[in-house]
PDB file of C-alpha atoms in Angstrom:
ATOM      1  CA  MET A   1      25.353  22.988  16.083  1.00 52.00           C
ATOM      2  CA  GLY A   2      26.771  19.539  16.743  1.00 46.00           C
ATOM      3  CA  ALA A   3      27.073  16.785  14.184  1.00 45.00           C
ATOM      4  CA  MET A   4      24.349  14.228  14.010  1.00 49.00           C
ATOM      5  CA  ALA A   5      25.112  10.623  14.715  1.00 45.00           C
ATOM      6  CA  THR A   6      24.825   8.302  11.774  1.00 44.00           C
ATOM      7  CA  GLY A   7      23.086   5.003  12.333  1.00 45.00           C
ATOM      8  CA  GLU A   8      21.292   2.291  10.483  1.00 43.00           C
ATOM      9  CA  THR A   9      17.556   2.019  10.878  1.00 42.00           C
ATOM     10  CA  THR A  10      16.347  -0.727  13.158  1.00 42.00           C
ATOM     11  CA  THR A  11      13.470  -2.684  11.711  1.00 38.00           C
ATOM     12  CA  GLU A  12      11.507  -5.023  13.929  1.00 40.00           C
ATOM     13  CA  PRO A  13      10.800  -8.521  12.581  1.00 37.00           C
ATOM     14  CA  TYR A  14       7.873  -8.288  10.225  1.00 35.00           C
ATOM     15  CA  GLU A  15       4.642 -10.025  11.178  1.00 38.00           C
ATOM     16  CA  ARG A  16       2.205 -10.963   8.425  1.00 39.00           C
ATOM     17  CA  GLN A  17      -0.590  -8.436   8.190  1.00 40.00           C
ATOM     18  CA  PRO A  18      -4.223  -9.131   7.248  1.00 39.00           C
ATOM     19  CA  ARG A  19      -4.877  -9.692   3.563  1.00 35.00           C
ATOM     20  CA  VAL A  20      -6.897  -7.376   1.349  1.00 35.00           C
ATOM     21  CA  ARG A  21     -10.119  -6.239   2.966  1.00 38.00           C
ATOM     22  CA  TRP A  22     -12.809  -3.674   2.275  1.00 41.00           C
ATOM     23  CA  VAL A  23     -12.994  -0.713   4.620  1.00 43.00           C
ATOM     24  CA  ALA A  24     -15.495   2.109   4.789  1.00 41.00           C
ATOM     25  CA  HIS A  25     -13.001   4.596   6.214  1.00 52.00           C
ATOM     26  CA  ASP A  26      -9.250   5.004   6.575  1.00 60.00           C
ATOM     27  CA  PRO A  27      -8.083   2.322   9.028  1.00 61.00           C
ATOM     28  CA  PRO A  28      -7.271   3.505  12.573  1.00 64.00           C
ATOM     29  CA  GLY A  29      -3.590   4.304  12.892  1.00 69.00           C
ATOM     30  CA  SER A  30      -3.036   4.948   9.170  1.00 83.00           C
ATOM     31  CA  ALA A  31      -1.399   8.152   7.967  1.00 90.00           C
ATOM     32  CA  SER A  32      -0.189   9.666   4.699  1.00 91.00           C
ATOM     33  CA  VAL A  33       3.424   9.423   3.544  1.00 94.00           C
ATOM     34  CA  GLY A  34       3.864  13.124   4.275  1.00 95.00           C
ATOM     35  CA  GLN A  35       2.481  12.816   7.793  1.00 96.00           C
ATOM     36  CA  ILE A  36       4.736   9.876   8.637  1.00 96.00           C
ATOM     37  CA  VAL A  37       7.859  11.509   7.209  1.00 97.00           C
ATOM     38  CA  GLY A  38       7.018  14.694   9.124  1.00 97.00           C
ATOM     39  CA  GLU A  39       6.418  12.775  12.348  1.00 97.00           C
ATOM     40  CA  ASN A  40       9.823  11.101  12.105  1.00 96.00           C
ATOM     41  CA  LEU A  41      11.592  14.276  11.013  1.00 97.00           C
ATOM     42  CA  ARG A  42      10.334  15.938  14.194  1.00 96.00           C
ATOM     43  CA  ARG A  43      11.329  12.882  16.245  1.00 96.00           C
ATOM     44  CA  LEU A  44      14.895  12.972  14.910  1.00 95.00           C
ATOM     45  CA  ARG A  45      15.229  16.739  15.298  1.00 94.00           C
ATOM     46  CA  GLU A  46      14.049  16.637  18.914  1.00 94.00           C
ATOM     47  CA  GLN A  47      16.211  13.609  19.634  1.00 92.00           C
ATOM     48  CA  TRP A  48      19.269  15.564  18.514  1.00 91.00           C
ATOM     49  CA  GLN A  49      18.026  18.812  20.094  1.00 92.00           C
ATOM     50  CA  TRP A  50      18.144  20.812  16.897  1.00 92.00           C
ATOM     51  CA  THR A  51      15.963  23.814  16.156  1.00 94.00           C
ATOM     52  CA  GLN A  52      13.849  23.957  13.018  1.00 95.00           C
ATOM     53  CA  HIS A  53      16.095  26.759  11.759  1.00 94.00           C
ATOM     54  CA  GLU A  54      19.213  24.616  12.213  1.00 93.00           C
ATOM     55  CA  MET A  55      17.516  21.776  10.389  1.00 93.00           C
ATOM     56  CA  ALA A  56      16.554  24.074   7.501  1.00 94.00           C
ATOM     57  CA  VAL A  57      20.142  25.341   7.148  1.00 93.00           C
ATOM     58  CA  THR A  58      21.409  21.751   6.982  1.00 93.00           C
ATOM     59  CA  PHE A  59      18.899  20.889   4.273  1.00 94.00           C
ATOM     60  CA  GLN A  60      19.879  23.977   2.259  1.00 93.00           C
ATOM     61  CA  ARG A  61      23.475  22.717   2.224  1.00 91.00           C
ATOM     62  CA  HIS A  62      22.272  19.471   0.684  1.00 92.00           C
ATOM     63  CA  GLY A  63      20.158  20.787  -2.179  1.00 92.00           C
ATOM     64  CA  LEU A  64      16.801  21.521  -0.527  1.00 93.00           C
ATOM     65  CA  SER A  65      15.601  25.137  -0.525  1.00 92.00           C
ATOM     66  CA  TRP A  66      13.821  24.727   2.791  1.00 93.00           C
ATOM     67  CA  THR A  67      13.183  27.435   5.359  1.00 95.00           C
ATOM     68  CA  ARG A  68      12.214  27.034   9.001  1.00 96.00           C
ATOM     69  CA  VAL A  69       8.594  27.525   7.923  1.00 96.00           C
ATOM     70  CA  ARG A  70       8.872  24.616   5.471  1.00 95.00           C
ATOM     71  CA  VAL A  71      10.392  22.355   8.129  1.00 96.00           C
ATOM     72  CA  ALA A  72       7.544  23.230  10.495  1.00 96.00           C
ATOM     73  CA  ALA A  73       4.956  22.495   7.793  1.00 96.00           C
ATOM     74  CA  ILE A  74       6.509  19.110   7.021  1.00 96.00           C
ATOM     75  CA  GLU A  75       6.597  18.208  10.706  1.00 96.00           C
ATOM     76  CA  ARG A  76       2.893  19.073  10.989  1.00 95.00           C
ATOM     77  CA  GLY A  77       2.151  16.717   8.102  1.00 93.00           C
ATOM     78  CA  ASP A  78       0.806  19.472   5.848  1.00 93.00           C
ATOM     79  CA  ARG A  79       2.012  17.616   2.736  1.00 90.00           C
ATOM     80  CA  ASP A  80       0.255  14.398   1.738  1.00 88.00           C
ATOM     81  CA  THR A  81       3.367  12.920   0.208  1.00 91.00           C
ATOM     82  CA  VAL A  82       7.127  13.379  -0.111  1.00 93.00           C
ATOM     83  CA  ASP A  83       8.773  12.440  -3.390  1.00 93.00           C
ATOM     84  CA  LEU A  84      11.683  10.018  -3.576  1.00 93.00           C
ATOM     85  CA  GLY A  85      14.245  12.686  -4.451  1.00 95.00           C
ATOM     86  CA  THR A  86      13.324  14.756  -1.416  1.00 95.00           C
ATOM     87  CA  LEU A  87      13.407  11.687   0.823  1.00 95.00           C
ATOM     88  CA  LEU A  88      16.924  10.819  -0.371  1.00 95.00           C
ATOM     89  CA  LEU A  89      18.157  14.369   0.196  1.00 95.00           C
ATOM     90  CA  LEU A  90      16.653  14.412   3.697  1.00 95.00           C
ATOM     91  CA  SER A  91      18.429  11.153   4.462  1.00 94.00           C
ATOM     92  CA  GLU A  92      21.741  12.393   3.096  1.00 94.00           C
ATOM     93  CA  ALA A  93      21.500  15.694   4.960  1.00 93.00           C
ATOM     94  CA  ILE A  94      21.035  14.219   8.424  1.00 92.00           C
ATOM     95  CA  GLY A  95      22.850  10.922   7.956  1.00 92.00           C
ATOM     96  CA  VAL A  96      20.108   8.332   8.379  1.00 92.00           C
ATOM     97  CA  ALA A  97      18.718   5.649   6.101  1.00 93.00           C
ATOM     98  CA  PRO A  98      15.505   6.542   4.193  1.00 94.00           C
ATOM     99  CA  ALA A  99      13.671   3.802   6.084  1.00 94.00           C
ATOM    100  CA  GLU A 100      14.203   5.769   9.314  1.00 95.00           C
ATOM    101  CA  PHE A 101      11.530   8.197   8.129  1.00 96.00           C
ATOM    102  CA  PHE A 102       8.967   5.373   8.323  1.00 95.00           C
ATOM    103  CA  ALA A 103       9.798   4.238  11.852  1.00 94.00           C
ATOM    104  CA  GLY A 104       6.933   3.341  14.136  1.00 93.00           C
ATOM    105  CA  ASP A 105       3.786   1.262  13.944  1.00 89.00           C
ATOM    106  CA  GLY A 106       0.616   1.647  11.931  1.00 86.00           C
ATOM    107  CA  ASP A 107      -0.188   1.805   8.232  1.00 86.00           C
ATOM    108  CA  VAL A 108       0.950   4.098   5.415  1.00 86.00           C
ATOM    109  CA  ARG A 109      -1.632   5.393   2.929  1.00 84.00           C
ATOM    110  CA  LEU A 110       0.072   4.745  -0.402  1.00 81.00           C
ATOM    111  CA  SER A 111      -2.920   6.083  -2.350  1.00 75.00           C
ATOM    112  CA  PRO A 112      -6.528   7.060  -1.556  1.00 70.00           C
ATOM    113  CA  GLN A 113      -7.466   3.387  -2.012  1.00 68.00           C
ATOM    114  CA  ALA A 114      -4.530   1.469  -0.576  1.00 74.00           C
ATOM    115  CA  VAL A 115      -2.518   1.223   2.601  1.00 78.00           C
ATOM    116  CA  ALA A 116       0.379  -0.977   3.718  1.00 82.00           C
ATOM    117  CA  PRO A 117       2.198  -1.535   7.020  1.00 85.00           C
ATOM    118  CA  ARG A 118       5.095   0.780   7.802  1.00 87.00           C
ATOM    119  CA  ALA A 119       7.209  -2.356   8.188  1.00 87.00           C
ATOM    120  CA  TYR A 120       6.561  -3.164   4.518  1.00 83.00           C
ATOM    121  CA  VAL A 121       7.737   0.300   3.436  1.00 87.00           C
ATOM    122  CA  ARG A 122      10.866  -0.011   5.589  1.00 90.00           C
ATOM    123  CA  GLU A 123      11.630  -3.380   3.984  1.00 86.00           C
ATOM    124  CA  GLN A 124      11.273  -1.936   0.488  1.00 85.00           C
ATOM    125  CA  LEU A 125      13.490   1.061   1.260  1.00 89.00           C
ATOM    126  CA  SER A 126      16.100  -1.126   2.971  1.00 86.00           C
ATOM    127  CA  GLY A 127      16.199  -3.739   0.218  1.00 80.00           C
ATOM    128  CA  THR A 128      15.069  -6.418   2.660  1.00 69.00           C
ATOM    129  CA  PRO A 129      13.216  -9.342   1.039  1.00 59.00           C
ATOM    130  CA  SER A 130       9.531  -8.792   1.683  1.00 55.00           C
ATOM    131  CA  HIS A 131       7.352 -11.390   3.366  1.00 54.00           C
ATOM    132  CA  LEU A 132       4.273 -10.056   1.591  1.00 52.00           C
ATOM    133  CA  ARG A 133       2.644 -11.680  -1.415  1.00 50.00           C
ATOM    134  CA  SER A 134       1.677  -9.406  -4.285  1.00 46.00           C
ATOM    135  CA  THR A 135      -1.924  -9.275  -3.091  1.00 45.00           C
ATOM    136  CA  ASP A 136      -0.863  -8.390   0.462  1.00 47.00           C
ATOM    137  CA  LEU A 137       0.558  -5.038  -0.646  1.00 49.00           C
ATOM    138  CA  LEU A 138      -2.957  -3.632  -0.827  1.00 48.00           C
ATOM    139  CA  VAL A 139      -3.638  -4.316   2.793  1.00 43.00           C
ATOM    140  CA  THR A 140      -6.905  -2.412   2.707  1.00 46.00           C
ATOM    141  CA  ILE A 141      -9.063  -1.180  -0.125  1.00 46.00           C
ATOM    142  CA  LYS A 142     -11.591   1.609   0.258  1.00 45.00           C
ATOM    143  CA  PRO A 143     -14.761   0.783  -1.749  1.00 45.00           C
ATOM    144  CA  ASP A 144     -17.024   3.256  -3.524  1.00 45.00           C
ATOM    145  CA  ASN A 145     -19.911   1.878  -1.466  1.00 42.00           C
ATOM    146  CA  PRO A 146     -19.234   2.385   2.265  1.00 43.00           C
ATOM    147  CA  ASN A 147     -22.027  -0.043   3.130  1.00 41.00           C
ATOM    148  CA  LEU A 148     -20.014  -3.024   1.909  1.00 42.00           C
ATOM    149  CA  GLY A 149     -18.310  -3.416   5.281  1.00 43.00           C
ATOM    150  CA  ILE A 150     -15.229  -5.607   5.705  1.00 42.00           C
ATOM    151  CA  ARG A 151     -14.857  -8.747   3.628  1.00 48.00           C
ATOM    152  CA  PRO A 152     -11.584 -10.652   3.962  1.00 50.00           C
ATOM    153  CA  ILE A 153     -10.118 -12.353   0.908  1.00 51.00           C
ATOM    154  CA  THR A 154      -9.340 -15.992   1.617  1.00 52.00           C
ATOM    155  CA  SER A 155      -8.009 -17.155  -1.745  1.00 61.00           C
ATOM    156  CA  THR A 156      -6.666 -15.662  -4.989  1.00 78.00           C
ATOM    157  CA  GLU A 157      -5.639 -18.719  -6.979  1.00 83.00           C
ATOM    158  CA  ALA A 158      -7.998 -18.010  -9.930  1.00 88.00           C
ATOM    159  CA  ASP A 159      -7.166 -14.290  -9.796  1.00 86.00           C
ATOM    160  CA  GLU A 160      -3.465 -15.081 -10.146  1.00 86.00           C
ATOM    161  CA  ALA A 161      -4.115 -17.403 -13.099  1.00 89.00           C
ATOM    162  CA  LEU A 162      -6.191 -14.741 -14.877  1.00 90.00           C
ATOM    163  CA  ALA A 163      -3.546 -12.102 -14.192  1.00 86.00           C
ATOM    164  CA  ARG A 164      -0.871 -14.296 -15.786  1.00 89.00           C
ATOM    165  CA  ARG A 165      -3.054 -14.881 -18.845  1.00 90.00           C
ATOM    166  CA  LEU A 166      -3.795 -11.165 -19.272  1.00 88.00           C
ATOM    167  CA  GLY A 167      -0.268 -10.023 -18.496  1.00 86.00           C
ATOM    168  CA  ALA A 168      -1.660  -7.903 -15.661  1.00 83.00           C
ATOM    169  CA  SER A 169      -0.797  -7.753 -11.974  1.00 80.00           C
ATOM    170  CA  THR A 170      -2.696  -9.874  -9.484  1.00 79.00           C
ATOM    171  CA  GLN A 171      -3.482  -6.656  -7.623  1.00 76.00           C
ATOM    172  CA  THR A 172      -5.294  -5.275 -10.667  1.00 81.00           C
ATOM    173  CA  VAL A 173      -7.434  -8.388 -11.063  1.00 86.00           C
ATOM    174  CA  VAL A 174      -8.228  -8.554  -7.344  1.00 82.00           C
ATOM    175  CA  MET A 175      -9.243  -4.894  -7.260  1.00 80.00           C
ATOM    176  CA  GLU A 176     -11.641  -5.383 -10.186  1.00 85.00           C
ATOM    177  CA  ALA A 177     -13.088  -8.455  -8.480  1.00 86.00           C
ATOM    178  CA  LEU A 178     -13.532  -6.492  -5.259  1.00 80.00           C
ATOM    179  CA  THR A 179     -15.424  -3.813  -7.165  1.00 81.00           C
ATOM    180  CA  LEU A 180     -17.700  -6.376  -8.831  1.00 86.00           C
ATOM    181  CA  TRP A 181     -18.398  -8.811  -6.001  1.00 85.00           C
ATOM    182  CA  GLY A 182     -16.785  -7.566  -2.798  1.00 78.00           C
ATOM    183  CA  HIS A 183     -14.211 -10.373  -2.751  1.00 81.00           C
ATOM    184  CA  SER A 184     -11.770 -12.137  -5.064  1.00 84.00           C
ATOM    185  CA  LEU A 185     -12.667 -13.938  -8.272  1.00 90.00           C
ATOM    186  CA  THR A 186     -11.689 -17.177  -6.531  1.00 89.00           C
ATOM    187  CA  ASP A 187     -14.024 -16.538  -3.600  1.00 86.00           C
ATOM    188  CA  GLU A 188     -16.900 -15.611  -5.914  1.00 90.00           C
ATOM    189  CA  ARG A 189     -16.373 -18.747  -7.997  1.00 92.00           C
ATOM    190  CA  ASP A 190     -16.344 -20.955  -4.908  1.00 90.00           C
ATOM    191  CA  ARG A 191     -19.443 -19.229  -3.554  1.00 90.00           C
ATOM    192  CA  ARG A 192     -21.369 -19.900  -6.770  1.00 94.00           C
ATOM    193  CA  VAL A 193     -20.229 -23.515  -6.894  1.00 92.00           C
ATOM    194  CA  ARG A 194     -21.351 -24.075  -3.302  1.00 92.00           C
ATOM    195  CA  ALA A 195     -24.734 -22.584  -4.149  1.00 93.00           C
ATOM    196  CA  LEU A 196     -25.267 -25.403  -6.685  1.00 92.00           C
ATOM    197  CA  GLY A 197     -25.412 -27.942  -3.852  1.00 92.00           C
ATOM    198  CA  ASP A 198     -24.058 -31.491  -3.746  1.00 91.00           C
ATOM    199  CA  MET A 199     -22.862 -33.094  -6.985  1.00 89.00           C
ATOM    200  CA  GLU A 200     -20.370 -35.591  -8.309  1.00 91.00           C
ATOM    201  CA  PRO A 201     -16.700 -34.469  -8.312  1.00 89.00           C
ATOM    202  CA  ASN A 202     -16.491 -34.458 -12.123  1.00 90.00           C
ATOM    203  CA  GLU A 203     -19.648 -32.394 -12.401  1.00 92.00           C
ATOM    204  CA  ARG A 204     -18.411 -29.962  -9.741  1.00 91.00           C
ATOM    205  CA  GLN A 205     -15.104 -29.553 -11.580  1.00 91.00           C
ATOM    206  CA  ALA A 206     -16.943 -28.809 -14.818  1.00 93.00           C
ATOM    207  CA  HIS A 207     -19.046 -26.151 -13.094  1.00 93.00           C
ATOM    208  CA  ARG A 208     -15.936 -24.632 -11.523  1.00 92.00           C
ATOM    209  CA  GLY A 209     -14.333 -24.268 -14.938  1.00 94.00           C
ATOM    210  CA  HIS A 210     -17.454 -22.779 -16.517  1.00 95.00           C
ATOM    211  CA  ILE A 211     -17.990 -20.281 -13.687  1.00 95.00           C
ATOM    212  CA  THR A 212     -14.312 -19.301 -13.664  1.00 94.00           C
ATOM    213  CA  ARG A 213     -14.449 -18.513 -17.390  1.00 95.00           C
ATOM    214  CA  GLU A 214     -17.664 -16.544 -16.951  1.00 95.00           C
ATOM    215  CA  LEU A 215     -16.263 -14.445 -14.105  1.00 95.00           C
ATOM    216  CA  SER A 216     -12.976 -13.950 -15.942  1.00 95.00           C
ATOM    217  CA  ARG A 217     -14.853 -12.508 -18.925  1.00 94.00           C
ATOM    218  CA  GLU A 218     -16.557  -9.988 -16.635  1.00 94.00           C
ATOM    219  CA  ILE A 219     -13.209  -8.809 -15.298  1.00 93.00           C
ATOM    220  CA  GLU A 220     -11.682  -8.688 -18.779  1.00 93.00           C
ATOM    221  CA  GLN A 221     -14.591  -6.543 -19.940  1.00 92.00           C
ATOM    222  CA  ARG A 222     -14.118  -4.110 -17.054  1.00 88.00           C
ATOM    223  CA  LEU A 223     -10.394  -3.855 -17.742  1.00 88.00           C
ATOM    224  CA  ALA A 224     -11.055  -3.231 -21.441  1.00 88.00           C
ATOM    225  CA  GLU A 225     -13.558  -0.496 -20.570  1.00 86.00           C
ATOM    226  CA  THR A 226     -11.041   1.109 -18.223  1.00 79.00           C
ATOM    227  CA  ASP A 227      -8.350   1.057 -20.928  1.00 79.00           C
ATOM    228  CA  ALA A 228     -10.777   2.593 -23.426  1.00 80.00           C
ATOM    229  CA  ARG A 229     -11.656   5.432 -21.052  1.00 77.00           C
ATOM    230  CA  GLU A 230      -7.983   6.132 -20.400  1.00 72.00           C
ATOM    231  CA  ASP A 231      -7.270   6.216 -24.150  1.00 72.00           C
ATOM    232  CA  GLN A 232     -10.096   8.702 -24.665  1.00 72.00           C
ATOM    233  CA  GLY A 233      -8.927  10.820 -21.748  1.00 60.00           C
TER     234      GLY A 233
END
């Protein structure tokens, strides 16, 4: 069994992905962490012409009690996720950077509700400064109501201000807004202001402030209810 070549992962220049949007189903081309790691484990093994048994023996020497059957299961994507410790041991065993296990195109399902581009995951694992804003991490959100369709978020300025005031993440505020209105707090505020029709700038600014406070209270109430349920649970 020959030694594997050690090399740094090659990450293509990152292109900005779409912002948060509602989706009724998992986006085409998305896969779980476990599926993507398994896909790349198989790619590397076949590239180096190793058998699954040889791969398992190598992993056993580096702290993973894996058999050929386990290697085959991982390659099939039978596990939804792979924990960080396992990922580091896999990388150490075969001499590649952790980011190599997220090579390729498409999205990674980080949770049942959120996905992000593989390029983003590679950047995080490589320590490369990310080009994503905090709200871009949740590239897609799966709503409870599949009839909502796709609604792109165009602005999050008010969401970010509320998040700072509450000491919460912008992602948390945006997700609550998506649940309530199907778009960000900022978009909902602007929609309601537009519905009031033409008015003087000072009057419009006053309405903007009033509506922002009203919408912010709705989100605060939802967050408080969520915290209360978690405390009871």
